Amino acid sequence: MTKIRTRIAPSPTGFLHLGTARTALYSWAYARHFGGQFVLRIEDTDVARSSQDSVDQILQSMHWLGLHYDEGPIYQMQRLDRYQAVIDQMLAAGTAYRCYCSPQDLEAMKAAQEERGEKRLYDRTWRPAPGKVLPPIPEGVRPVIRFANPVDGVVSWDDLVKGPISISNTEIDDLIILRADGVPTYNFAVVVDDWDMAISHVFRGDEHINNTPWQINIYRALGAVLPQFGHLPVILGDDGQKLSKRRGAVAVSSYDQAGYLPEAMNNYLARLGWSHGDDEIFSLEEMVHWFDGTHLSKSPAQWDAAKLLWVNAQHLKAMPDDALARRLQPFVKDLQTDARLPEICALFKDRCDTLVALATWVQAVYGEVQPQSQDLEQHLQPAVRPALDVLEARLREAEWTPAAIAAVFKQVLTETGLKMPQLAMPVRVLVMGTAQTPSVERVLHLCGREKVLVRLGRR
Ligand code: GLU
């Protein structure tokens, strides 16, 4: 059996897009499932739009997601000599040729084709053929190299996601594979790379389906073994349009900053185009165990921000408190936290769907709170003020355990005839800045006596 090798090949022209992250996840999981390897390649041949900053962002997002690669990053711009060597070989074999058409020639060609109502295809002016006389080579023009695509026949492959696909060679032309400046184009570099890197399975977005026939023809021209292709359907935004920057956050890094867990992001992305029965919440390890290239969806997936939030909340709840406290660090770095942090996570995580939400509670404990005046008005009725005086005095003396604090509340309720909410609500508002908190005795206990007394005193 061939060794399973997959890759992700982002272009560093921006952050890591959610769609690319999903492709990376599937490629990674597929390799891991079969004990193969996963390669990261940076497709930086669009020199004008590529940047080191984008590379850094992509690497950081891959790291955050935990999609570790066995090889790479491999940069295409460092492989120009190799592309040139393959081009020389193809020129010698007659599977590629020099084309001296100027942009004006191509424009004129296009205009004439449009006028005749024809598809816009390169007319093969410079393609050598037996008995054909080529135009005289213009002076001072550096040629581009074109691939001599088969002129007829059909290119077919059995797509891992979409099933059998066929495209006629009459639909495609002799594409440019090397620009005049010696930089290869995508369709050529991708083939040389996937071939050299012995990639067995190519997962990518289905916007590349139209490129695949060219690539298959180039593989054949090189006598290279073809990988299997799997084209993943697009991800649609809430509005049914392709997910894009204009329609909300599409950078993986923005979810990191917004307090999502990579576990949840992977889980959600996994389900966006693949399923394992009815399983909704699972770990990366489980996904690897299940992900064998089957049950991939042919139809577009719909991005659902509310579901992602729900998935995130599930992972947050399930995470051990020590681990959660560590994950929380970047969000609470301005606070002087201490050993209570895991316990605070345990107490509040059930009501949080992001680390940012959890950090707000942590802030209330270690930082300052600002009760809203309408909350104070609503809960701090004159009738409860005397009871609060008594409570404050008793808390000053009480043993500082949740049970002892609960006993103090009970005592004050018995003495004053108030109901628990009448007393607990104003305490919550004063101490935590909100009336919605978990069990009041546990909250007070975690806050610490000193802080509780100071805050109760502000009434
Ligand atoms: N650089 C291409 C992209 O980002 C890679 C496509 C492929 O995987 O072949 O779309």
CSV table of C-alpha atoms and ligand atoms in Angstrom, one decimal:
chain,number,residue,atom,x,y,z
A,1,MET,CA,0.0,0.0,0.0
A,2,THR,CA,1.3,3.5,-0.8
A,3,LYS,CA,2.4,5.6,2.1
A,4,ILE,CA,-0.2,8.1,3.0
A,5,ARG,CA,1.1,11.6,2.7
A,6,THR,CA,-1.1,14.7,2.7
A,7,ARG,CA,-0.4,18.4,2.7
A,8,ILE,CA,-1.8,21.8,3.2
A,9,ALA,CA,-0.6,24.5,0.8
A,10,PRO,CA,-1.7,27.9,1.9
A,11,SER,CA,-0.8,31.0,0.0
A,12,PRO,CA,0.6,33.6,2.5
A,13,THR,CA,-1.5,36.5,1.3
A,14,GLY,CA,-3.4,36.8,4.6
A,15,PHE,CA,-4.4,35.0,7.8
A,16,LEU,CA,-5.3,31.3,7.9
A,17,HIS,CA,-8.9,31.2,6.6
A,18,LEU,CA,-11.5,29.0,8.2
A,19,GLY,CA,-11.9,27.1,4.9
A,20,THR,CA,-8.2,26.4,4.7
A,21,ALA,CA,-8.2,25.4,8.4
A,22,ARG,CA,-10.9,22.8,7.7
A,23,THR,CA,-8.9,21.5,4.7
A,24,ALA,CA,-5.8,21.3,6.9
A,25,LEU,CA,-7.7,19.5,9.6
A,26,TYR,CA,-9.0,16.9,7.2
A,27,SER,CA,-5.6,16.4,5.6
A,28,TRP,CA,-3.9,16.1,9.0
A,29,ALA,CA,-6.5,13.7,10.4
A,30,TYR,CA,-6.4,11.6,7.3
A,31,ALA,CA,-2.6,11.2,7.5
A,32,ARG,CA,-2.8,10.5,11.2
A,33,HIS,CA,-5.5,8.0,10.8
A,34,PHE,CA,-3.4,5.9,8.4
A,35,GLY,CA,-0.1,6.5,10.2
A,36,GLY,CA,1.1,8.7,7.4
A,37,GLN,CA,2.7,12.1,7.2
A,38,PHE,CA,1.4,15.6,6.8
A,39,VAL,CA,3.3,18.4,5.1
A,40,LEU,CA,3.0,22.1,5.2
A,41,ARG,CA,3.9,24.0,2.0
A,42,ILE,CA,3.8,27.7,1.6
A,43,GLU,CA,2.7,28.7,-1.9
A,44,ASP,CA,4.4,32.1,-2.1
A,45,THR,CA,4.8,32.5,-5.9
A,46,ASP,CA,2.4,35.5,-5.9
A,47,VAL,CA,5.4,37.5,-4.8
A,48,ALA,CA,3.5,40.8,-4.8
A,49,ARG,CA,0.8,39.6,-2.4
A,50,SER,CA,2.8,37.2,-0.2
A,51,SER,CA,4.3,38.4,3.1
A,52,GLN,CA,6.3,37.0,6.0
A,53,ASP,CA,3.7,38.4,8.3
A,54,SER,CA,1.1,36.2,6.7
A,55,VAL,CA,3.4,33.2,6.9
A,56,ASP,CA,3.8,33.9,10.6
A,57,GLN,CA,0.1,34.2,11.2
A,58,ILE,CA,-0.6,31.0,9.3
A,59,LEU,CA,2.0,29.1,11.3
A,60,GLN,CA,0.7,30.5,14.5
A,61,SER,CA,-2.9,29.4,13.7
A,62,MET,CA,-1.7,25.9,12.7
A,63,HIS,CA,0.1,25.7,16.1
A,64,TRP,CA,-2.9,27.0,17.9
A,65,LEU,CA,-5.1,24.3,16.3
A,66,GLY,CA,-2.5,21.7,17.2
A,67,LEU,CA,-2.2,20.5,13.6
A,68,HIS,CA,1.5,19.6,13.7
A,69,TYR,CA,3.2,18.9,10.4
A,70,ASP,CA,5.9,16.3,9.9
A,71,GLU,CA,7.7,18.3,7.1
A,72,GLY,CA,7.9,21.9,6.3
A,73,PRO,CA,7.2,24.7,6.0
A,74,ILE,CA,8.5,24.3,2.4
A,75,TYR,CA,8.6,27.5,0.5
A,76,GLN,CA,7.9,27.4,-3.3
A,77,MET,CA,10.1,30.5,-3.9
A,78,GLN,CA,13.1,28.4,-2.6
A,79,ARG,CA,12.5,25.8,-5.2
A,80,LEU,CA,12.8,27.9,-8.4
A,81,ASP,CA,15.8,25.8,-9.6
A,82,ARG,CA,13.8,22.7,-9.4
A,83,TYR,CA,10.9,24.1,-11.4
A,84,GLN,CA,13.3,25.3,-14.0
A,85,ALA,CA,14.9,21.8,-14.3
A,86,VAL,CA,11.4,20.3,-14.8
A,87,ILE,CA,10.6,23.0,-17.4
A,88,ASP,CA,13.9,22.2,-19.3
A,89,GLN,CA,12.9,18.5,-19.3
A,90,MET,CA,9.5,19.3,-20.6
A,91,LEU,CA,10.8,21.6,-23.3
A,92,ALA,CA,13.1,18.9,-24.4
A,93,ALA,CA,10.3,16.3,-24.4
A,94,GLY,CA,8.0,18.7,-26.3
A,95,THR,CA,5.4,18.8,-23.6
A,96,ALA,CA,6.0,22.5,-23.0
A,97,TYR,CA,6.9,25.3,-25.4
A,98,ARG,CA,8.0,28.9,-25.5
A,99,CYS,CA,5.3,31.5,-26.2
A,100,TYR,CA,6.2,35.0,-27.3
A,101,CYS,CA,2.8,36.5,-27.4
A,102,SER,CA,2.6,40.0,-26.0
A,103,PRO,CA,-0.2,41.2,-23.8
A,104,GLN,CA,-1.5,43.1,-26.8
A,105,ASP,CA,-1.6,39.9,-28.9
A,106,LEU,CA,-3.5,38.1,-26.2
A,107,GLU,CA,-6.0,41.0,-25.9
A,108,ALA,CA,-6.6,41.0,-29.6
A,109,MET,CA,-7.0,37.2,-29.5
A,110,LYS,CA,-9.5,37.5,-26.7
A,111,ALA,CA,-11.5,40.3,-28.5
A,112,ALA,CA,-11.7,38.3,-31.7
A,113,GLN,CA,-12.9,35.2,-29.8
A,114,GLU,CA,-15.5,37.2,-28.0
A,115,GLU,CA,-16.8,38.7,-31.2
A,116,ARG,CA,-17.2,35.2,-32.6
A,117,GLY,CA,-18.9,34.1,-29.5
A,118,GLU,CA,-16.2,31.6,-28.7
A,119,LYS,CA,-14.7,30.6,-25.4
A,120,ARG,CA,-11.6,32.5,-24.5
A,121,LEU,CA,-8.7,30.0,-25.0
A,122,TYR,CA,-5.1,30.5,-26.1
A,123,ASP,CA,-5.0,29.8,-29.8
A,124,ARG,CA,-1.7,27.9,-29.7
A,125,THR,CA,0.1,30.3,-32.1
A,126,TRP,CA,3.4,29.3,-30.7
A,127,ARG,CA,2.8,25.6,-30.2
A,128,PRO,CA,5.2,23.6,-32.4
A,129,ALA,CA,3.6,20.9,-34.6
A,130,PRO,CA,5.1,18.8,-37.4
A,131,GLY,CA,5.3,20.8,-40.6
A,132,LYS,CA,4.1,24.0,-38.8
A,133,VAL,CA,6.1,27.2,-39.3
A,134,LEU,CA,6.2,29.3,-36.2
A,135,PRO,CA,6.1,33.1,-36.4
A,136,PRO,CA,9.5,34.8,-36.2
A,137,ILE,CA,10.7,35.3,-32.7
A,138,PRO,CA,10.3,39.0,-31.7
A,139,GLU,CA,13.4,40.7,-30.5
A,140,GLY,CA,13.9,41.5,-26.9
A,141,VAL,CA,10.9,39.5,-25.7
A,142,ARG,CA,11.3,37.0,-22.9
A,143,PRO,CA,9.0,34.2,-23.5
A,144,VAL,CA,6.6,32.5,-21.1
A,145,ILE,CA,6.5,28.7,-21.1
A,146,ARG,CA,3.2,27.0,-21.9
A,147,PHE,CA,2.1,23.5,-21.3
A,148,ALA,CA,1.2,21.6,-24.4
A,149,ASN,CA,-2.2,20.3,-23.1
A,150,PRO,CA,-3.7,17.3,-25.0
A,151,VAL,CA,-5.9,18.8,-27.7
A,152,ASP,CA,-8.7,16.2,-27.4
A,153,GLY,CA,-9.9,13.5,-25.1
A,154,VAL,CA,-11.3,13.7,-21.7
A,155,VAL,CA,-9.7,14.0,-18.2
A,156,SER,CA,-11.5,12.0,-15.6
A,157,TRP,CA,-10.9,11.2,-12.0
A,158,ASP,CA,-12.8,9.7,-9.1
A,159,ASP,CA,-12.9,12.4,-6.6
A,160,LEU,CA,-12.8,11.3,-3.0
A,161,VAL,CA,-15.5,13.8,-2.1
A,162,LYS,CA,-17.5,14.5,-5.3
A,163,GLY,CA,-17.3,11.1,-7.0
A,164,PRO,CA,-16.5,10.7,-10.7
A,165,ILE,CA,-15.6,14.0,-12.6
A,166,SER,CA,-14.9,14.4,-16.3
A,167,ILE,CA,-13.8,17.5,-18.2
A,168,SER,CA,-13.0,17.6,-21.9
A,169,ASN,CA,-9.6,18.8,-23.1
A,170,THR,CA,-11.4,21.0,-25.6
A,171,GLU,CA,-12.6,23.1,-22.7
A,172,ILE,CA,-9.1,24.0,-21.6
A,173,ASP,CA,-6.1,25.5,-23.3
A,174,ASP,CA,-2.3,25.5,-23.1
A,175,LEU,CA,-1.8,27.3,-19.8
A,176,ILE,CA,1.3,29.3,-18.9
A,177,ILE,CA,3.3,27.2,-16.5
A,178,LEU,CA,6.4,29.5,-16.1
A,179,ARG,CA,6.2,33.3,-16.3
A,180,ALA,CA,8.7,35.3,-18.2
A,181,ASP,CA,10.5,36.2,-14.9
A,182,GLY,CA,11.1,32.5,-14.1
A,183,VAL,CA,8.4,32.2,-11.4
A,184,PRO,CA,6.1,29.2,-12.0
A,185,THR,CA,2.3,29.4,-11.9
A,186,TYR,CA,0.1,27.6,-9.4
A,187,ASN,CA,-1.0,24.7,-11.6
A,188,PHE,CA,2.6,23.7,-12.5
A,189,ALA,CA,4.3,24.3,-9.1
A,190,VAL,CA,1.6,22.4,-7.3
A,191,VAL,CA,2.2,19.3,-9.5
A,192,VAL,CA,6.0,19.4,-9.2
A,193,ASP,CA,5.7,19.8,-5.4
A,194,ASP,CA,3.1,17.2,-4.8
A,195,TRP,CA,5.1,14.8,-7.0
A,196,ASP,CA,8.4,15.6,-5.3
A,197,MET,CA,6.9,15.4,-1.9
A,198,ALA,CA,5.2,12.1,-2.7
A,199,ILE,CA,1.8,13.4,-1.7
A,200,SER,CA,-0.7,10.6,-2.0
A,201,HIS,CA,-4.0,12.5,-1.2
A,202,VAL,CA,-4.8,16.1,-2.1
A,203,PHE,CA,-7.6,17.6,-0.2
A,204,ARG,CA,-8.5,21.2,-1.1
A,205,GLY,CA,-11.4,23.5,-1.7
A,206,ASP,CA,-13.7,22.7,-4.7
A,207,GLU,CA,-12.8,26.1,-6.3
A,208,HIS,CA,-9.8,24.1,-7.6
A,209,ILE,CA,-11.9,21.5,-9.5
A,210,ASN,CA,-11.4,23.4,-12.7
A,211,ASN,CA,-7.6,23.3,-12.2
A,212,THR,CA,-7.4,19.6,-11.7
A,213,PRO,CA,-7.6,18.5,-15.4
A,214,TRP,CA,-4.6,20.6,-16.2
A,215,GLN,CA,-2.7,19.2,-13.2
A,216,ILE,CA,-3.6,15.6,-14.1
A,217,ASN,CA,-2.4,16.3,-17.7
A,218,ILE,CA,0.9,17.7,-16.3
A,219,TYR,CA,1.4,14.6,-14.0
A,220,ARG,CA,0.9,12.4,-17.1
A,221,ALA,CA,3.3,14.5,-19.2
A,222,LEU,CA,5.9,14.1,-16.4
A,223,GLY,CA,5.2,10.3,-16.1
A,224,ALA,CA,4.4,11.0,-12.4
A,225,VAL,CA,2.1,8.9,-10.2
A,226,LEU,CA,-1.2,10.7,-9.7
A,227,PRO,CA,-2.4,11.4,-6.1
A,228,GLN,CA,-6.0,11.0,-5.2
A,229,PHE,CA,-8.0,14.2,-5.2
A,230,GLY,CA,-10.7,15.2,-2.7
A,231,HIS,CA,-12.5,18.5,-3.3
A,232,LEU,CA,-14.3,19.9,-0.3
A,233,PRO,CA,-17.4,22.0,-0.8
A,234,VAL,CA,-17.4,25.6,0.1
A,235,ILE,CA,-18.4,26.9,3.5
A,236,LEU,CA,-21.4,29.2,3.2
A,237,GLY,CA,-22.1,32.1,5.6
A,238,ASP,CA,-25.3,32.5,7.5
A,239,ASP,CA,-26.7,34.3,4.5
A,240,GLY,CA,-26.1,31.4,2.1
A,241,GLN,CA,-23.2,33.3,0.4
A,242,LYS,CA,-19.6,32.1,0.4
A,243,LEU,CA,-18.0,32.8,3.8
A,244,SER,CA,-16.0,35.9,3.4
A,245,LYS,CA,-14.4,38.7,5.3
A,246,ARG,CA,-17.3,41.0,4.7
A,247,ARG,CA,-19.6,38.5,6.4
A,248,GLY,CA,-17.9,38.2,9.8
A,249,ALA,CA,-14.7,36.7,11.2
A,250,VAL,CA,-13.0,34.2,8.8
A,251,ALA,CA,-9.5,34.3,10.3
A,252,VAL,CA,-8.7,31.4,12.6
A,253,SER,CA,-6.8,33.9,14.8
A,254,SER,CA,-9.8,36.0,15.5
A,255,TYR,CA,-11.4,33.0,17.2
A,256,ASP,CA,-8.3,32.5,19.3
A,257,GLN,CA,-8.6,36.1,20.4
A,258,ALA,CA,-12.3,35.8,21.1
A,259,GLY,CA,-11.8,33.0,23.6
A,260,TYR,CA,-12.6,29.9,21.6
A,261,LEU,CA,-10.8,26.7,22.4
A,262,PRO,CA,-8.9,25.0,19.6
A,263,GLU,CA,-10.5,21.7,20.7
A,264,ALA,CA,-13.9,23.3,19.9
A,265,MET,CA,-12.7,24.9,16.7
A,266,ASN,CA,-11.4,21.6,15.4
A,267,ASN,CA,-14.6,19.8,16.5
A,268,TYR,CA,-16.8,22.4,14.8
A,269,LEU,CA,-14.7,22.5,11.6
A,270,ALA,CA,-14.7,18.6,11.5
A,271,ARG,CA,-18.5,18.5,11.5
A,272,LEU,CA,-18.6,21.1,8.8
A,273,GLY,CA,-18.5,18.7,5.9
A,274,TRP,CA,-18.0,15.4,7.6
A,275,SER,CA,-19.9,13.3,10.1
A,276,HIS,CA,-19.5,10.3,12.3
A,277,GLY,CA,-23.0,9.1,13.1
A,278,ASP,CA,-24.7,11.6,15.3
A,279,ASP,CA,-21.6,12.5,17.2
A,280,GLU,CA,-21.5,16.3,17.8
A,281,ILE,CA,-18.9,16.7,20.6
A,282,PHE,CA,-15.7,14.8,20.2
A,283,SER,CA,-11.9,15.2,20.7
A,284,LEU,CA,-9.3,15.4,18.1
A,285,GLU,CA,-8.1,11.9,19.0
A,286,GLU,CA,-11.6,10.6,18.4
A,287,MET,CA,-11.7,12.3,15.1
A,288,VAL,CA,-8.4,10.8,14.0
A,289,HIS,CA,-9.7,7.4,15.0
A,290,TRP,CA,-12.8,7.8,12.8
A,291,PHE,CA,-11.5,9.9,9.9
A,292,ASP,CA,-10.9,7.5,7.1
A,293,GLY,CA,-12.0,9.6,4.1
A,294,THR,CA,-15.6,8.4,4.1
A,295,HIS,CA,-18.7,10.3,5.2
A,296,LEU,CA,-17.5,13.5,3.6
A,297,SER,CA,-20.3,15.7,2.5
A,298,LYS,CA,-20.7,16.6,-1.2
A,299,SER,CA,-22.8,19.7,-0.5
A,300,PRO,CA,-21.8,23.0,0.9
A,301,ALA,CA,-21.8,23.4,4.7
A,302,GLN,CA,-23.4,26.4,6.4
A,303,TRP,CA,-21.4,28.3,9.0
A,304,ASP,CA,-23.4,28.5,12.2
A,305,ALA,CA,-21.8,30.9,14.7
A,306,ALA,CA,-24.4,29.9,17.4
A,307,LYS,CA,-23.5,26.3,17.0
A,308,LEU,CA,-19.8,27.0,17.2
A,309,LEU,CA,-20.4,28.9,20.5
A,310,TRP,CA,-22.4,25.9,21.8
A,311,VAL,CA,-19.6,23.5,20.8
A,312,ASN,CA,-17.1,25.8,22.6
A,313,ALA,CA,-19.2,25.8,25.7
A,314,GLN,CA,-19.3,22.0,25.8
A,315,HIS,CA,-15.5,21.8,25.5
A,316,LEU,CA,-15.1,24.5,28.1
A,317,LYS,CA,-17.3,22.6,30.6
A,318,ALA,CA,-15.5,19.3,29.9
A,319,MET,CA,-12.0,20.7,30.4
A,320,PRO,CA,-10.2,19.9,33.7
A,321,ASP,CA,-10.1,23.0,35.8
A,322,ASP,CA,-6.3,23.2,36.0
A,323,ALA,CA,-6.0,23.0,32.3
A,324,LEU,CA,-8.8,25.6,31.9
A,325,ALA,CA,-7.0,27.9,34.3
A,326,ARG,CA,-3.8,27.7,32.1
A,327,ARG,CA,-5.8,28.4,29.0
A,328,LEU,CA,-7.3,31.4,30.7
A,329,GLN,CA,-3.9,33.0,31.3
A,330,PRO,CA,-3.7,35.2,28.2
A,331,PHE,CA,-7.1,36.6,29.0
A,332,VAL,CA,-6.3,37.5,32.6
A,333,LYS,CA,-2.7,38.5,32.3
A,334,ASP,CA,-3.3,42.0,33.8
A,335,LEU,CA,-4.7,40.4,37.0
A,336,GLN,CA,-2.8,39.1,40.0
A,337,THR,CA,-4.3,35.6,40.1
A,338,ASP,CA,-3.4,32.9,42.5
A,339,ALA,CA,-4.1,29.3,43.4
A,340,ARG,CA,-7.8,29.9,43.6
A,341,LEU,CA,-8.0,30.2,39.8
A,342,PRO,CA,-8.9,26.6,39.0
A,343,GLU,CA,-11.6,26.6,41.6
A,344,ILE,CA,-13.0,29.9,40.1
A,345,CYS,CA,-13.0,28.2,36.7
A,346,ALA,CA,-14.9,25.3,38.2
A,347,LEU,CA,-17.5,27.5,39.7
A,348,PHE,CA,-18.2,29.7,36.7
A,349,LYS,CA,-17.5,27.7,33.6
A,350,ASP,CA,-21.0,26.2,33.4
A,351,ARG,CA,-22.3,29.7,32.6
A,352,CYS,CA,-19.6,30.6,30.1
A,353,ASP,CA,-19.3,29.9,26.4
A,354,THR,CA,-15.9,31.4,25.8
A,355,LEU,CA,-12.7,32.1,27.7
A,356,VAL,CA,-13.4,35.8,27.4
A,357,ALA,CA,-16.7,35.3,29.3
A,358,LEU,CA,-14.9,33.3,31.9
A,359,ALA,CA,-12.3,35.9,32.2
A,360,THR,CA,-15.0,38.4,33.1
A,361,TRP,CA,-15.8,36.4,36.2
A,362,VAL,CA,-12.2,36.1,37.1
A,363,GLN,CA,-11.9,39.8,36.7
A,364,ALA,CA,-14.7,40.3,39.2
A,365,VAL,CA,-12.9,38.2,41.7
A,366,TYR,CA,-9.4,39.6,41.4
A,367,GLY,CA,-10.1,43.0,39.9
A,368,GLU,CA,-12.8,45.5,40.6
A,369,VAL,CA,-16.6,45.4,40.1
A,370,GLN,CA,-18.9,48.2,39.1
A,371,PRO,CA,-22.5,47.4,40.1
A,372,GLN,CA,-25.0,49.0,37.8
A,373,SER,CA,-27.2,51.6,39.5
A,374,GLN,CA,-30.4,50.0,38.3
A,375,ASP,CA,-29.3,46.7,39.8
A,376,LEU,CA,-28.6,48.5,43.1
A,377,GLU,CA,-31.9,50.3,43.0
A,378,GLN,CA,-33.8,47.1,42.3
A,379,HIS,CA,-32.1,44.8,44.9
A,380,LEU,CA,-30.9,47.2,47.6
A,381,GLN,CA,-34.4,48.0,49.0
A,382,PRO,CA,-34.5,49.9,52.4
A,383,ALA,CA,-36.1,46.8,54.0
A,384,VAL,CA,-33.0,44.7,53.4
A,385,ARG,CA,-30.4,47.3,54.6
A,386,PRO,CA,-30.6,46.4,58.3
A,387,ALA,CA,-30.3,42.7,57.4
A,388,LEU,CA,-27.2,43.5,55.3
A,389,ASP,CA,-25.7,45.3,58.4
A,390,VAL,CA,-26.2,42.2,60.5
A,391,LEU,CA,-24.8,39.9,57.7
A,392,GLU,CA,-21.7,42.0,57.3
A,393,ALA,CA,-21.0,41.9,61.0
A,394,ARG,CA,-21.5,38.1,61.2
A,395,LEU,CA,-19.3,37.5,58.1
A,396,ARG,CA,-16.6,39.4,59.8
A,397,GLU,CA,-16.5,36.8,62.5
A,398,ALA,CA,-17.5,33.7,60.7
A,399,GLU,CA,-15.3,30.8,59.8
A,400,TRP,CA,-14.5,31.3,56.1
A,401,THR,CA,-15.9,28.2,54.6
A,402,PRO,CA,-18.9,27.8,52.2
A,403,ALA,CA,-20.8,25.9,54.9
A,404,ALA,CA,-20.2,28.5,57.6
A,405,ILE,CA,-21.1,31.3,55.2
A,406,ALA,CA,-24.3,29.5,54.3
A,407,ALA,CA,-25.1,29.1,58.0
A,408,VAL,CA,-24.7,32.9,58.5
A,409,PHE,CA,-27.2,33.6,55.7
A,410,LYS,CA,-29.7,31.1,57.2
A,411,GLN,CA,-29.3,32.7,60.6
A,412,VAL,CA,-29.9,36.2,59.3
A,413,LEU,CA,-32.9,35.0,57.3
A,414,THR,CA,-34.4,33.4,60.4
A,415,GLU,CA,-33.9,36.6,62.4
A,416,THR,CA,-35.2,39.0,59.9
A,417,GLY,CA,-37.9,36.9,58.2
A,418,LEU,CA,-36.5,37.8,54.8
A,419,LYS,CA,-36.5,35.3,51.9
A,420,MET,CA,-33.1,34.0,50.5
A,421,PRO,CA,-33.3,36.0,47.2
A,422,GLN,CA,-34.1,39.2,49.1
A,423,LEU,CA,-30.8,38.9,50.9
A,424,ALA,CA,-28.6,37.1,48.4
A,425,MET,CA,-29.4,39.3,45.4
A,426,PRO,CA,-28.1,42.6,46.8
A,427,VAL,CA,-25.1,40.7,48.1
A,428,ARG,CA,-24.4,39.3,44.6
A,429,VAL,CA,-24.8,42.8,43.1
A,430,LEU,CA,-22.5,44.4,45.6
A,431,VAL,CA,-19.8,41.7,45.6
A,432,MET,CA,-19.9,40.5,42.0
A,433,GLY,CA,-21.5,43.3,40.2
A,434,THR,CA,-24.4,41.2,38.9
A,435,ALA,CA,-27.4,39.4,40.4
A,436,GLN,CA,-26.8,36.3,38.3
A,437,THR,CA,-24.1,34.2,40.0
A,438,PRO,CA,-23.7,30.6,41.1
A,439,SER,CA,-24.3,29.7,44.8
A,440,VAL,CA,-23.7,32.8,46.9
A,441,GLU,CA,-21.7,31.1,49.7
A,442,ARG,CA,-19.3,29.6,47.2
A,443,VAL,CA,-18.9,32.9,45.4
A,444,LEU,CA,-18.2,34.8,48.6
A,445,HIS,CA,-15.8,32.1,49.8
A,446,LEU,CA,-13.8,32.3,46.6
A,447,CYS,CA,-13.8,36.1,46.7
A,448,GLY,CA,-12.2,36.1,50.1
A,449,ARG,CA,-13.3,37.8,53.3
A,450,GLU,CA,-11.4,41.0,52.9
A,451,LYS,CA,-12.8,41.7,49.4
A,452,VAL,CA,-16.3,40.7,50.4
A,453,LEU,CA,-16.4,43.1,53.4
A,454,VAL,CA,-15.0,46.0,51.4
A,455,ARG,CA,-17.6,45.5,48.6
A,456,LEU,CA,-20.5,44.9,51.0
A,457,GLY,CA,-19.5,48.1,52.7
A,458,ARG,CA,-20.3,50.1,49.5
A,459,ARG,CA,-24.0,50.6,50.0
B,1,GLU,N1,-2.3,27.7,-2.6
B,1,GLU,C1,-3.5,27.1,-3.0
B,1,GLU,C2,-4.7,27.7,-2.2
B,1,GLU,O1,-4.4,28.3,-1.2
B,1,GLU,C3,-3.5,25.6,-2.7
B,1,GLU,C4,-4.4,24.8,-3.5
B,1,GLU,C5,-4.1,23.3,-3.4
B,1,GLU,O2,-4.2,22.8,-2.3
B,1,GLU,O3,-3.7,22.7,-4.4
B,1,GLU,O4,-5.8,27.6,-2.6
